[in-house]
Short mmCIF file of C-alpha atoms in Angstrom, two decimals:
data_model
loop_
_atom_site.label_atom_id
_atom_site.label_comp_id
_atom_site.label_asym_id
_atom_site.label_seq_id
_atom_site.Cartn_x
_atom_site.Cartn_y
_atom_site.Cartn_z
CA UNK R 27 0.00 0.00 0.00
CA UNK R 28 2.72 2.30 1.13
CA UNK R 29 4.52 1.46 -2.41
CA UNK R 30 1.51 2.50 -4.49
CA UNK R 31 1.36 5.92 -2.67
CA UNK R 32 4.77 6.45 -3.46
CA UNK R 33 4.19 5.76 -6.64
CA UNK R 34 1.08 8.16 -6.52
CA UNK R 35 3.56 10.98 -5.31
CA UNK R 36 5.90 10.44 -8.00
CA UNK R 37 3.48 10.98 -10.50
CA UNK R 38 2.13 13.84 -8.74
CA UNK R 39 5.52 15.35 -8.58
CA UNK R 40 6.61 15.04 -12.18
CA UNK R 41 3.34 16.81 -13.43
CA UNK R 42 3.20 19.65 -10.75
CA UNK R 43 0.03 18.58 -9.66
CA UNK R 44 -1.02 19.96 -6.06
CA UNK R 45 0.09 17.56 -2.96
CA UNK R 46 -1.92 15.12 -2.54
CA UNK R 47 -3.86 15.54 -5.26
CA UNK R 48 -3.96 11.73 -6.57
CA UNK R 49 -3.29 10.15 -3.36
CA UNK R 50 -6.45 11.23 -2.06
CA UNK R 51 -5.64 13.21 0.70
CA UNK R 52 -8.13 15.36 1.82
CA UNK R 53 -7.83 19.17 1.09
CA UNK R 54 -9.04 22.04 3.93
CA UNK R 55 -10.20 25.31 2.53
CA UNK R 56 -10.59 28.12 5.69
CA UNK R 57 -12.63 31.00 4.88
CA UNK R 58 -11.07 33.31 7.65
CA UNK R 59 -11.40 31.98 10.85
CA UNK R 60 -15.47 31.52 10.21
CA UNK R 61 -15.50 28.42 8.30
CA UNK R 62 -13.92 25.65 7.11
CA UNK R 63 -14.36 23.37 4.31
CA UNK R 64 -12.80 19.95 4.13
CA UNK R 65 -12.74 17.77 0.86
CA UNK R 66 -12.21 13.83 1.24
CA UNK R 67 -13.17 11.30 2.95
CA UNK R 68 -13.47 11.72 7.18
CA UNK R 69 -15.83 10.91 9.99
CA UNK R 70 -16.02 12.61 12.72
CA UNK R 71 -14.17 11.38 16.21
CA UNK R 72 -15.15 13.93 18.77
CA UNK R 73 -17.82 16.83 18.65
CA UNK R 74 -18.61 19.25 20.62
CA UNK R 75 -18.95 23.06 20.89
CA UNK R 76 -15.42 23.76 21.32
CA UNK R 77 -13.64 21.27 19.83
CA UNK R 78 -14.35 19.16 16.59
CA UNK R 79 -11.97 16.13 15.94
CA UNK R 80 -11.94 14.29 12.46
CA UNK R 81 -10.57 11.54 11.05
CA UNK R 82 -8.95 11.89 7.69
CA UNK R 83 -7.18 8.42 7.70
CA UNK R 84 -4.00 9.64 7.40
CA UNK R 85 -4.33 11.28 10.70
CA UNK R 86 -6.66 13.32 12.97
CA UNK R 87 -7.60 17.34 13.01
CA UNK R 88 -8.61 19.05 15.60
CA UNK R 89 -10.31 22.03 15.36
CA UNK R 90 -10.60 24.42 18.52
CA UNK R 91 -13.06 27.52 18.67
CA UNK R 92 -16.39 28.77 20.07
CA UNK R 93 -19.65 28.22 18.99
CA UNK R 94 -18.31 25.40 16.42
CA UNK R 95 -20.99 23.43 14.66
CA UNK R 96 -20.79 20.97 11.99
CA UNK R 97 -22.96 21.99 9.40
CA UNK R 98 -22.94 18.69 6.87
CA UNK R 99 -21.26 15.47 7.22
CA UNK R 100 -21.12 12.95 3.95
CA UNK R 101 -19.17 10.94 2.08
CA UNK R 102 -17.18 13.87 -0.16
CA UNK R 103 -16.21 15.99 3.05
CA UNK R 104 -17.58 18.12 6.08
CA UNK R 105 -17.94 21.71 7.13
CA UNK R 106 -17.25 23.18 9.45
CA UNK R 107 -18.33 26.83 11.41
CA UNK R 108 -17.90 28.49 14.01
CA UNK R 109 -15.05 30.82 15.29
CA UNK R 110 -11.84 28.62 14.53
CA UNK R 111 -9.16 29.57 17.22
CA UNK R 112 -6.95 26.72 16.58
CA UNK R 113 -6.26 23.72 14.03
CA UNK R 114 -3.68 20.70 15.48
CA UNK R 115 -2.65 17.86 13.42
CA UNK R 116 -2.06 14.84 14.61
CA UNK V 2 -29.64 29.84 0.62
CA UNK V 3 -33.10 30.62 0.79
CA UNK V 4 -33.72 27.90 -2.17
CA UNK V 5 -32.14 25.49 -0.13
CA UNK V 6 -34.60 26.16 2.41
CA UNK V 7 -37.53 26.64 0.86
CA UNK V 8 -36.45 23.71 -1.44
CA UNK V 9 -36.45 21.27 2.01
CA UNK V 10 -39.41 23.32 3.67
CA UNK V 11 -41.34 21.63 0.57
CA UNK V 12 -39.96 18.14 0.92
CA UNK V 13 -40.21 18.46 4.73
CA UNK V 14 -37.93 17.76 7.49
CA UNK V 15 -37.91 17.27 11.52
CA UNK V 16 -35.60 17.71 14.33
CA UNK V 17 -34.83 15.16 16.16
CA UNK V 18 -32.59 14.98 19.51
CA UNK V 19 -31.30 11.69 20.60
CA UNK V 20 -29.46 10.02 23.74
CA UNK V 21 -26.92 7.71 23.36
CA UNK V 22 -23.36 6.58 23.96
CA UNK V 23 -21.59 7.20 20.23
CA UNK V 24 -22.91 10.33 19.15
CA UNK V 25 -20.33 10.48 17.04
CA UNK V 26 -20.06 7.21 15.39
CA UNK V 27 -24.16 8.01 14.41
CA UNK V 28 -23.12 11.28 12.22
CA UNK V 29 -20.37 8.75 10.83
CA UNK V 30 -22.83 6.10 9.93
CA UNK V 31 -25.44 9.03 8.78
CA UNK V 32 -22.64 10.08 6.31
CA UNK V 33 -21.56 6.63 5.02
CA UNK V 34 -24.92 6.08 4.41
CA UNK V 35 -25.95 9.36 2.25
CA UNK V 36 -27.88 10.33 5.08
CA UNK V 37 -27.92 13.74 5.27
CA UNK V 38 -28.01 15.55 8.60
CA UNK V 39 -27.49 19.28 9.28
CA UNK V 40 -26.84 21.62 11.78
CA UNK V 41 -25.92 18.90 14.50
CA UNK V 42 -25.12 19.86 17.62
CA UNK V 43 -24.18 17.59 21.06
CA UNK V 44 -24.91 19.63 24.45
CA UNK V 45 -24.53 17.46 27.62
CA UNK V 46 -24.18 14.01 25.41
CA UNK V 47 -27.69 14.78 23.34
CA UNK V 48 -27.44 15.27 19.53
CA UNK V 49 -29.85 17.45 17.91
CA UNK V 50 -29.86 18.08 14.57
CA UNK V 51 -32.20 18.00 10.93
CA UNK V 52 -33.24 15.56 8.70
CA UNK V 53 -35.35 15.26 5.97
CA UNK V 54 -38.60 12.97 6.48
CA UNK V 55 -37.69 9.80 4.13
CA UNK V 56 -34.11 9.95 5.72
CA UNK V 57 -35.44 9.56 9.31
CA UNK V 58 -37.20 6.39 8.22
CA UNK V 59 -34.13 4.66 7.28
CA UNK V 60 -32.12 5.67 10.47
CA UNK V 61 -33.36 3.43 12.61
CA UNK V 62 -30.51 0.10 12.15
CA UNK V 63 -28.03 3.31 12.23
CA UNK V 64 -29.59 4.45 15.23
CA UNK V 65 -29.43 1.02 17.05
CA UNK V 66 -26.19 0.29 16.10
CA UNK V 67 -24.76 3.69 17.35
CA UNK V 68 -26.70 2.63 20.63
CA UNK V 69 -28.97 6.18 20.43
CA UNK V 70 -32.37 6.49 21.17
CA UNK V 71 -33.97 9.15 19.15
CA UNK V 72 -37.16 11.25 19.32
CA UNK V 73 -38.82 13.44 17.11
CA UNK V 74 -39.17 16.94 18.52
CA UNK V 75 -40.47 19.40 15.85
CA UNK V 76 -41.77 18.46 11.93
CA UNK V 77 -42.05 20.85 9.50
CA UNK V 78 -42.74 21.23 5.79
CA UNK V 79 -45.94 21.23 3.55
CA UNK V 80 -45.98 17.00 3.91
CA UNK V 81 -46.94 17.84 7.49
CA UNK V 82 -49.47 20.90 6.53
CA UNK V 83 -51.34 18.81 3.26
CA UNK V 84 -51.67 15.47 6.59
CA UNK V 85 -52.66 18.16 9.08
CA UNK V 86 -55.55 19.54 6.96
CA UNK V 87 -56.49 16.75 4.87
CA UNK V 88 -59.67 16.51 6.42
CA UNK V 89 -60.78 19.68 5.71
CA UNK V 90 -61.63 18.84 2.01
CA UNK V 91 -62.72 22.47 1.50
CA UNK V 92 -59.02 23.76 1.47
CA UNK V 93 -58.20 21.64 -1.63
CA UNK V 94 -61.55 21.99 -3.43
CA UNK V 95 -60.97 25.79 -3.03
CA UNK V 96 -57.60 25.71 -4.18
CA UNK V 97 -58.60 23.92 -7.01
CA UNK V 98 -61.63 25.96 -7.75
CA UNK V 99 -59.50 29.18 -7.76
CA UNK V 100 -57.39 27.80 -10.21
CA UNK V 101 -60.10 26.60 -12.56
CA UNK V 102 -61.73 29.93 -11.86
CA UNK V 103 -58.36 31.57 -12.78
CA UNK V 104 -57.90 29.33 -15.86
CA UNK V 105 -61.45 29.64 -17.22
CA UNK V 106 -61.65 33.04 -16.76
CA UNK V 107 -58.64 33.74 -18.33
CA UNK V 108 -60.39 32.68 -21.86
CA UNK V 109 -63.13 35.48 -21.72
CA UNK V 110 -62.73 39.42 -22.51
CA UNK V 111 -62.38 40.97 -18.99
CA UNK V 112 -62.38 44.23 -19.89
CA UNK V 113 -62.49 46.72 -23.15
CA UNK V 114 -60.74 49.83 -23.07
CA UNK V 115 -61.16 52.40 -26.30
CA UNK V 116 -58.53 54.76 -27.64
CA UNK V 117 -58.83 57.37 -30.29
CA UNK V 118 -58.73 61.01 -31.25
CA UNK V 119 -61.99 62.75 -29.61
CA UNK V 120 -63.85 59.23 -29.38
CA UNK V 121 -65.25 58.27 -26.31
CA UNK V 122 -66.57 55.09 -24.59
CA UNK V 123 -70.13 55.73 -24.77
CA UNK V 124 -73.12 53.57 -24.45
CA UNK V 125 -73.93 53.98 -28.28
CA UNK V 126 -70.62 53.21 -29.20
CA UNK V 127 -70.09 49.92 -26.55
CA UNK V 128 -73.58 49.04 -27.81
CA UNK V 129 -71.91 49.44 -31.34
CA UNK V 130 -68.65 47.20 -30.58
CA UNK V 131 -71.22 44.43 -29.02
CA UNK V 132 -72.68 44.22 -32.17
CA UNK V 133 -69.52 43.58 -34.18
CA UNK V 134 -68.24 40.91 -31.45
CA UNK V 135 -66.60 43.22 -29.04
CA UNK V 136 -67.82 42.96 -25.33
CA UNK V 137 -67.11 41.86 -22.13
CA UNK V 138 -67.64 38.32 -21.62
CA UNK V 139 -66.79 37.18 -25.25
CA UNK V 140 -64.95 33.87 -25.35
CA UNK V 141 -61.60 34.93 -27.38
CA UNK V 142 -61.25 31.13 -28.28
CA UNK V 143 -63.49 31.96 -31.01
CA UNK V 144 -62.86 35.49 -31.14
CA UNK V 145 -61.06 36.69 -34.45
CA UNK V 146 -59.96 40.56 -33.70
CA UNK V 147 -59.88 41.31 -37.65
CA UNK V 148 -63.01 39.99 -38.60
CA UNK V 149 -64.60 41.82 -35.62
CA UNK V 150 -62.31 45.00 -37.03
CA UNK V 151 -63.80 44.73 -40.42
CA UNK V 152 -67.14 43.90 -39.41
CA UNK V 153 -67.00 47.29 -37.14
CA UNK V 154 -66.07 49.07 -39.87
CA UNK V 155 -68.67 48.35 -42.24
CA UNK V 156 -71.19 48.66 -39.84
CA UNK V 157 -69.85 52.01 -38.38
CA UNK V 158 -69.17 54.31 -41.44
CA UNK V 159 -68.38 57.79 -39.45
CA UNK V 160 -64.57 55.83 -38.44
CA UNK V 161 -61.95 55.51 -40.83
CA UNK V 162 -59.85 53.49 -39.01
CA UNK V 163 -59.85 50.83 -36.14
CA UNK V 164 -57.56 48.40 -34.96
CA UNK V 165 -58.33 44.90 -32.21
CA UNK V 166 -55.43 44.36 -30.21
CA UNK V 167 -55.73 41.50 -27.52
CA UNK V 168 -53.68 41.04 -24.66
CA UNK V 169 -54.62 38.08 -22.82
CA UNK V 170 -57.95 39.06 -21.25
CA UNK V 171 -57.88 42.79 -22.18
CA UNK V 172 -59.10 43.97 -25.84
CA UNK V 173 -58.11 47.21 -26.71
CA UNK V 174 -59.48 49.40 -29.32
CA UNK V 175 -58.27 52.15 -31.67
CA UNK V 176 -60.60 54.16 -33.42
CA UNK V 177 -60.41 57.34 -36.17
CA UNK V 178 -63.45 58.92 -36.78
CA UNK V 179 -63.76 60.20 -40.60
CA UNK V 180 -63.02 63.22 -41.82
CA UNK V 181 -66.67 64.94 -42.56
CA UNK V 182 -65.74 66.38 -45.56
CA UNK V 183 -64.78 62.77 -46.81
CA UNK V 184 -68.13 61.82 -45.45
CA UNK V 185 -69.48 63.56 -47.92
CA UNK V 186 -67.32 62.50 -51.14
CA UNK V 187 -67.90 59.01 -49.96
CA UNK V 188 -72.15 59.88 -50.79
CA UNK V 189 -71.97 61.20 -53.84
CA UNK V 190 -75.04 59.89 -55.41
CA UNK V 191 -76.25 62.38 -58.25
CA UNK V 192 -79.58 64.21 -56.79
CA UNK V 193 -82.05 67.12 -56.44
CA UNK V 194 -83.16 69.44 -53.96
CA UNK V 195 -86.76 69.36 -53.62
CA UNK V 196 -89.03 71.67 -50.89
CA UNK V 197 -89.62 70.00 -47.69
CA UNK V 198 -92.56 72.58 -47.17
CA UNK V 199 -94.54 74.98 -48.60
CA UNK V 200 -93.15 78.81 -48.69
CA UNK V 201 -91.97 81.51 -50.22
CA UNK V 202 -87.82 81.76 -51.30
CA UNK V 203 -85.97 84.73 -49.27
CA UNK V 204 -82.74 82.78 -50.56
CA UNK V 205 -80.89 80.39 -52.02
CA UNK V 206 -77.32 79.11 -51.20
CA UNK V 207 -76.34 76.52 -54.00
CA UNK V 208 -72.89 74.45 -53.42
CA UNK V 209 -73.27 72.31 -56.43
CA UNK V 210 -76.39 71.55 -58.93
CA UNK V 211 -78.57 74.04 -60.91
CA UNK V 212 -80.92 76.33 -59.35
CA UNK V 213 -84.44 75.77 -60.52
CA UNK V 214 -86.48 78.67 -58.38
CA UNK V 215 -86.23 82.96 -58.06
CA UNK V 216 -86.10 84.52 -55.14
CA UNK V 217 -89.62 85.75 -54.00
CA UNK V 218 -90.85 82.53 -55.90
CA UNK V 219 -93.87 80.75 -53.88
CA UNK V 220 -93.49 76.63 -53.92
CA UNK V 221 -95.24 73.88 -53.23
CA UNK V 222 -93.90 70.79 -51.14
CA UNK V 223 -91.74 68.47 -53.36
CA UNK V 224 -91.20 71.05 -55.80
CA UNK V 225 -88.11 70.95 -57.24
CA UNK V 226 -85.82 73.58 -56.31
CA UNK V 227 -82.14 73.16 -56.97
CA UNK V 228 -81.61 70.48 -60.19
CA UNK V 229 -78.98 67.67 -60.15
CA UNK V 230 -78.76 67.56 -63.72
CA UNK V 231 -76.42 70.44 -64.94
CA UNK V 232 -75.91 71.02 -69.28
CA UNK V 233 -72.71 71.61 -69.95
CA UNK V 234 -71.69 73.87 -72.84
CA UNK V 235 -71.16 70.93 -75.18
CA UNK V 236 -74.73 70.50 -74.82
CA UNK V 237 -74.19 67.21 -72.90
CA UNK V 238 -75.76 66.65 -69.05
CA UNK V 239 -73.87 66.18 -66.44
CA UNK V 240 -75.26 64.06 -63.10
CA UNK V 241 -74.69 65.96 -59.84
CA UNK V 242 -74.79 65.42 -56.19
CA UNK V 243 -76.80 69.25 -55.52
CA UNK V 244 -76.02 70.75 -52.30
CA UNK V 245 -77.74 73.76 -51.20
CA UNK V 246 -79.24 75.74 -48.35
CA UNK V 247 -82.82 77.44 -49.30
CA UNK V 248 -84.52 79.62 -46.82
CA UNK V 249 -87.97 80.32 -47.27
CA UNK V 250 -90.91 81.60 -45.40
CA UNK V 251 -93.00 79.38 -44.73
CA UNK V 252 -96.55 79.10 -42.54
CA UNK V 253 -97.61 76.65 -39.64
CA UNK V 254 -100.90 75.90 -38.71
CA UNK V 255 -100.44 73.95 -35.08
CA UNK V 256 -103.58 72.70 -33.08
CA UNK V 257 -103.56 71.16 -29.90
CA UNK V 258 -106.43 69.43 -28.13
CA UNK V 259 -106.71 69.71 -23.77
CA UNK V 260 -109.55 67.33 -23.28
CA UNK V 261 -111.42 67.96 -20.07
CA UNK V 262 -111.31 64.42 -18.56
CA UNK V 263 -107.76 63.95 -18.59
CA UNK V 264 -105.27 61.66 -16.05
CA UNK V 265 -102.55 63.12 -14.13
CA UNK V 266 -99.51 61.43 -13.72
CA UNK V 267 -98.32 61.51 -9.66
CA UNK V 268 -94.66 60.31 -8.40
CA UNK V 269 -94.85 58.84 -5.37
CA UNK V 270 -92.36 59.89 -2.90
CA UNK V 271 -91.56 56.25 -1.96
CA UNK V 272 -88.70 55.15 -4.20
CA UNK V 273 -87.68 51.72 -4.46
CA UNK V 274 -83.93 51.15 -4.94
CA UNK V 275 -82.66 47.65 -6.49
CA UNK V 276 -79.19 46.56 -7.33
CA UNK V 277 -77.90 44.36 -10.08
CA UNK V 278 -73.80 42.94 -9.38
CA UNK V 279 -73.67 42.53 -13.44
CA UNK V 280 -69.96 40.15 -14.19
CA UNK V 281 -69.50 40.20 -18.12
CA UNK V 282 -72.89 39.30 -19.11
CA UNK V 283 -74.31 37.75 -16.38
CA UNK V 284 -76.57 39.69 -13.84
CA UNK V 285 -76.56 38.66 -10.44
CA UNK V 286 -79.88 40.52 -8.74
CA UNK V 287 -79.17 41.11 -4.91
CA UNK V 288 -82.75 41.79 -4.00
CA UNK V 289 -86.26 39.19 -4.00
CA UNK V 290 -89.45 40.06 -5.50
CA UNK V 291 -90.63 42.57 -8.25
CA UNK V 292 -91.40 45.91 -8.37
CA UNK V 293 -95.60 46.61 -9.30
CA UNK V 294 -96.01 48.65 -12.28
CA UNK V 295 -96.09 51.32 -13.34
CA UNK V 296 -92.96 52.97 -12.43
CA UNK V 297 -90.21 55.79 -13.33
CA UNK V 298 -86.64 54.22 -13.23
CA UNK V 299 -83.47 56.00 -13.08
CA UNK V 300 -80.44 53.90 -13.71
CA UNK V 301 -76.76 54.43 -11.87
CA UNK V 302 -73.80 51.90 -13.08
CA UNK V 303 -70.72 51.70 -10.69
CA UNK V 304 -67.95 50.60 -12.54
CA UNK V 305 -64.56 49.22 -10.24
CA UNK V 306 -61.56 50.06 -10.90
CA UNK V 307 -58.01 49.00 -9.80
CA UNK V 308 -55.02 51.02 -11.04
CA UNK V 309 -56.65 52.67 -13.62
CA UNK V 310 -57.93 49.22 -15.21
CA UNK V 311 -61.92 48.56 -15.12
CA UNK V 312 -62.75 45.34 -13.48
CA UNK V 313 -64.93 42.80 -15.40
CA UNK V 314 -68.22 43.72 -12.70
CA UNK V 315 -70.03 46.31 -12.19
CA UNK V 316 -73.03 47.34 -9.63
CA UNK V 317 -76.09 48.84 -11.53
CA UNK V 318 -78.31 50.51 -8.92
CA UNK V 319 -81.88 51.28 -10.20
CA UNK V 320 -83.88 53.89 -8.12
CA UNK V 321 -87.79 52.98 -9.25
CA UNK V 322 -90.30 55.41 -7.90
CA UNK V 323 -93.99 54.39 -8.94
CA UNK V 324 -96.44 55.97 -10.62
CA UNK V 325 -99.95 56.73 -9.95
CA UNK V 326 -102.74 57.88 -12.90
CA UNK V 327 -105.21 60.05 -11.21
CA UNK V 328 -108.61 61.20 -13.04
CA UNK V 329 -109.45 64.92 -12.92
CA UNK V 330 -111.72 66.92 -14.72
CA UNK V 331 -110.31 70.32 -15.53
CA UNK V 332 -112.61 73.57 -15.99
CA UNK V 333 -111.92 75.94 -19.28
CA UNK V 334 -109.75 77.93 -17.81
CA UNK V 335 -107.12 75.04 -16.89
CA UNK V 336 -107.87 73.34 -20.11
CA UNK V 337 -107.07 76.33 -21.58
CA UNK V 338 -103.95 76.87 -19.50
CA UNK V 339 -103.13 72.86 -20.25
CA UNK V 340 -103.25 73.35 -24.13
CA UNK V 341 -101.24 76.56 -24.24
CA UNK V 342 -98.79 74.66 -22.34
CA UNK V 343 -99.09 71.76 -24.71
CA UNK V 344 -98.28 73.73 -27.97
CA UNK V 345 -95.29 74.91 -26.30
CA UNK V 346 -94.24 71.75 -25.95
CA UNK V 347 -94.92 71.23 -29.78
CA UNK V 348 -93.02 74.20 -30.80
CA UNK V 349 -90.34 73.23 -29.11
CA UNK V 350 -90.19 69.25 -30.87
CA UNK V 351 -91.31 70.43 -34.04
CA UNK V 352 -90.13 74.68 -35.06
CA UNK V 353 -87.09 75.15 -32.29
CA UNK V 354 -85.68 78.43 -33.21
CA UNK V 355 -87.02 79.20 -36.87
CA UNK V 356 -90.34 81.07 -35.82
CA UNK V 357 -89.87 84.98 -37.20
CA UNK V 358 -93.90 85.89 -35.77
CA UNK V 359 -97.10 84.55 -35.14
CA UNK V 360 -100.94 85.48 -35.22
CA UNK V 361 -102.55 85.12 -32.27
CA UNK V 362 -103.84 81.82 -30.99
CA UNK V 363 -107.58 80.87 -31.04
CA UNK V 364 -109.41 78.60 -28.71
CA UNK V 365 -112.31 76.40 -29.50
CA UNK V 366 -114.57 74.69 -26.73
CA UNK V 367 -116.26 71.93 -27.37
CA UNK V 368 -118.03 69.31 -25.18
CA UNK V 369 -114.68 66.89 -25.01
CA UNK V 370 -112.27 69.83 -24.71
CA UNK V 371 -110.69 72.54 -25.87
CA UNK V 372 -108.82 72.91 -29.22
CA UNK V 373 -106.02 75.69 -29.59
CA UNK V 374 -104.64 76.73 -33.08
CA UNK V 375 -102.14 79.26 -33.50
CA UNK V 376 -100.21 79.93 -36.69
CA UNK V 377 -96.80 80.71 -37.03
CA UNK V 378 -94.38 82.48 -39.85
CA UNK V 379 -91.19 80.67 -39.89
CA UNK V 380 -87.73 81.28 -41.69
CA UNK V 381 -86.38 77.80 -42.22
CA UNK V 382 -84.27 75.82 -44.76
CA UNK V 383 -86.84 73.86 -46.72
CA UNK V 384 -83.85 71.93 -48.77
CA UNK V 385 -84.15 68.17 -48.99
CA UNK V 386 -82.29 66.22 -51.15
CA UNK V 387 -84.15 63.34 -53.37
CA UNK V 388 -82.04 60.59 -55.61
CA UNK V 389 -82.32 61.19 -59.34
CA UNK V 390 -81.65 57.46 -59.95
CA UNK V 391 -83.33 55.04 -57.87
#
């Protein structure tokens, strides 16, 4: 498994692609500090109103704030509002 | 973001809170399984969040497998309004009815509005359009605008010009009246002038034809006065539409009769309003029972209007006050009084403004009544045109 990603990131380097890109790693777009938009697959690990943990597969997230909410969960990705304070990956 | 709410307000949703131990791993399942919840949130291990009505039927192996127990708390959406009132069958049959109502109505002329130099929407002139096709209530599935155009037009000679516009319920109509002097071009049938009455000529005004009579000449009625047929200098005749103005003096013997048992006509001060709601051409009385003849009616339409456009109904409120015929018997001096005011009345109809003098008026009583003659010099045109050819 570990050789095909390699493999993926070769490929993904010799065309300039964005990281990741192939391999399937999931992608975080942060409007500000309001909002946050994450693209792949994760589920969700621990929720509540200050902290939101997901799991990307790769790894965990952690997002710390006030008033966070997760507006949609589904297969493509999450989203995430709220006022973001701090991100941690793990 | 507002279609996306209406958009599930229409579909319907609920909110549901649940108790459980993995919270979490329930949005996870929810996810996997394209099971879409929004705006969860877990306060003091409850989850609350939104679903849409067919979702929350297949949550419940998700449900039991995250160990949650869930509950309903609020529904909303028109699902929930159409099972809340579908008892009330008068909702739907309404709805439906005001959209048949809407649709049918939609096929019939609404309203007419008239457009045009100097022409106004008169009675004559809506009474005139009705009789080519154009009035309110007409189905315009069968309604062709420029037949009813031409057909107007025929019937109508004094306008030039008219155009049928429709816009969906609404006919519109442009109208050019004729120019007069085209009037008369357009009747140019070759005739004479022949007297209307007996007289004697003070003068003659001839437009076009030859003039038969002298001034000072005495004539008979139907004599011929200005001729139609003109000789040209080529000894041919020539066929002409005469025009002319001839003032004569002429005499008027009027008699009017006052018998002495006569009826007098009394208005009772009672008047009896009724009201008609009239939509297109269907009247809709709002009152019971008849009014007894005889009776005087005076007639008042209230027309609706909303932003300048009249509404297909209109109130017509009819004020009746009745009538009563009561015999008297007059002496001579009333009868006499009654017929002087009588051949007023007949000047008035009959001479208007052309009397010059008059002799003065005789009465003669007989057993009936009393007869009153007066005659009266007049100084009228006595010109009336009569077709050469028939």
């Amino acid at each position: 498994m570990a050789n095909v990603k390699n493999k993926l990131n070769r490929i993904n380097k010799c065309f300039d692609l964005p990281e990741g890109l192939i391999t399937g790693e999931i992608f975080i777009e942060l409007m500000a500090n309001k909002q946050a938009v994450l693209e792949g697959k994760c589920s969700v690990l621990q929720y509540s109103d200050t902290q939101i943990k997901i799991n990307t597969g790769n790894g965990t997230i952690e997002f710390f704030g006030a008033n966070m909410c997760l507006d949609t969960l589904n297969k493509e990705g999450a989203m995430i509002s709220g006022t973001i304070q701090k991100i941690e990956f793990s | 973001m507002f279609m996306l709410k209406s958009f599930r307000y229409i579909t319907g949703y609920v909110k549901f809170s649940g108790k459980g131990v993995f919270p979490e791993r329930f949005l996870n399942l929810c996810a996997n399984n394209n099971i879409l919840v929004w705006s969860p949130k877990i306060k003091y291990g409850e989850l609350s969040g939104f679903m849409h009505i067919n979702d929350y039927k297949r949550i419940r192996k998700i449900a039991k497998k995250s160990c949650m127990r869930l509950k309903i708390t609020k529904r909303k959406g028109v699902p929930f309004l159409i099972n809340r009132y579908k008892r009330r069958y008068g909702i739907p049959i309404g709805v439906a009815l005001f959209f048949f109502i809407i649709v049918y109505l939609s096929g019939f002329c609404l309203n007419i509005t008239v457009c045009g130099d100097g022409v106004l929407k008169t009675e004559k002139l809506e009474n005139a359009l009705a009789k080519s096709g154009i009035y309110i209530g007409r189905d315009l599935s069968e309604f062709d605008a420029d037949t009813a155009r031409q057909d107007f037009l025929i019937k109508n000679r004094q306008y030039s010009f008219a155009a049928v516009n429709i816009k969906g319920s609404h006919i519109s109509v442009e109208l050019v009246k004729t120019n007069k002097k085209r009037m008369k071009k357009l009747s140019k049938t070759p005739c004479n002038i022949i007297a209307k009455n007996a007289g004697k000529i003070l003068k003659v005004k001839a437009y076009e034809g030859r003039i038969s009579v002298k001034i000072g000449e005495a004539v008979a009625p139907g004599d011929l006065l200005v001729s139609g047929v003109v000789e040209l200098t080529n000894k041919t005749t020539k066929f002409v539409h005469s025009e002319a103005e001839v003032l004569a003096l002429t005499r008027h013997k009027l008699e009017v009769f006052a018998p002495f048992k006569t009826k007098q006509k009394l208005k009772s001060s009672e008047i009896i309003t009724r009201s008609v709601f009239k939509i297109a051409n269907i009247n809709i009385p709002l009152y019971l029972g008849e009014v007894e003849k005889p009776y005087e009616t005076k007639k008042q339409v209230k027309k609706y209007k909303i932003g300048g456009v009249e509404l297909p109904f209109k109130k017509i409120t009819a004020k009746f006050s009745k009538i009563k015929y009561k015999k008297i018997t007059l002496n001579e001096q009333s009868a006499k009084a009654f017929a002087k005011q009588k051949m007023k009345k007949l000047i008035k109809n009959k001479l208007k403004n052309t009397i010059k003098s008059s002799q003065k008026g005789k009465f003669r009583v007989t057993k009936r009544g009393v007869f009153y003659s007066k005659v009266y010099f007049c100084e009228e045109n006595i010109a009336k045109s009569k077709k050469i050819l028939k």
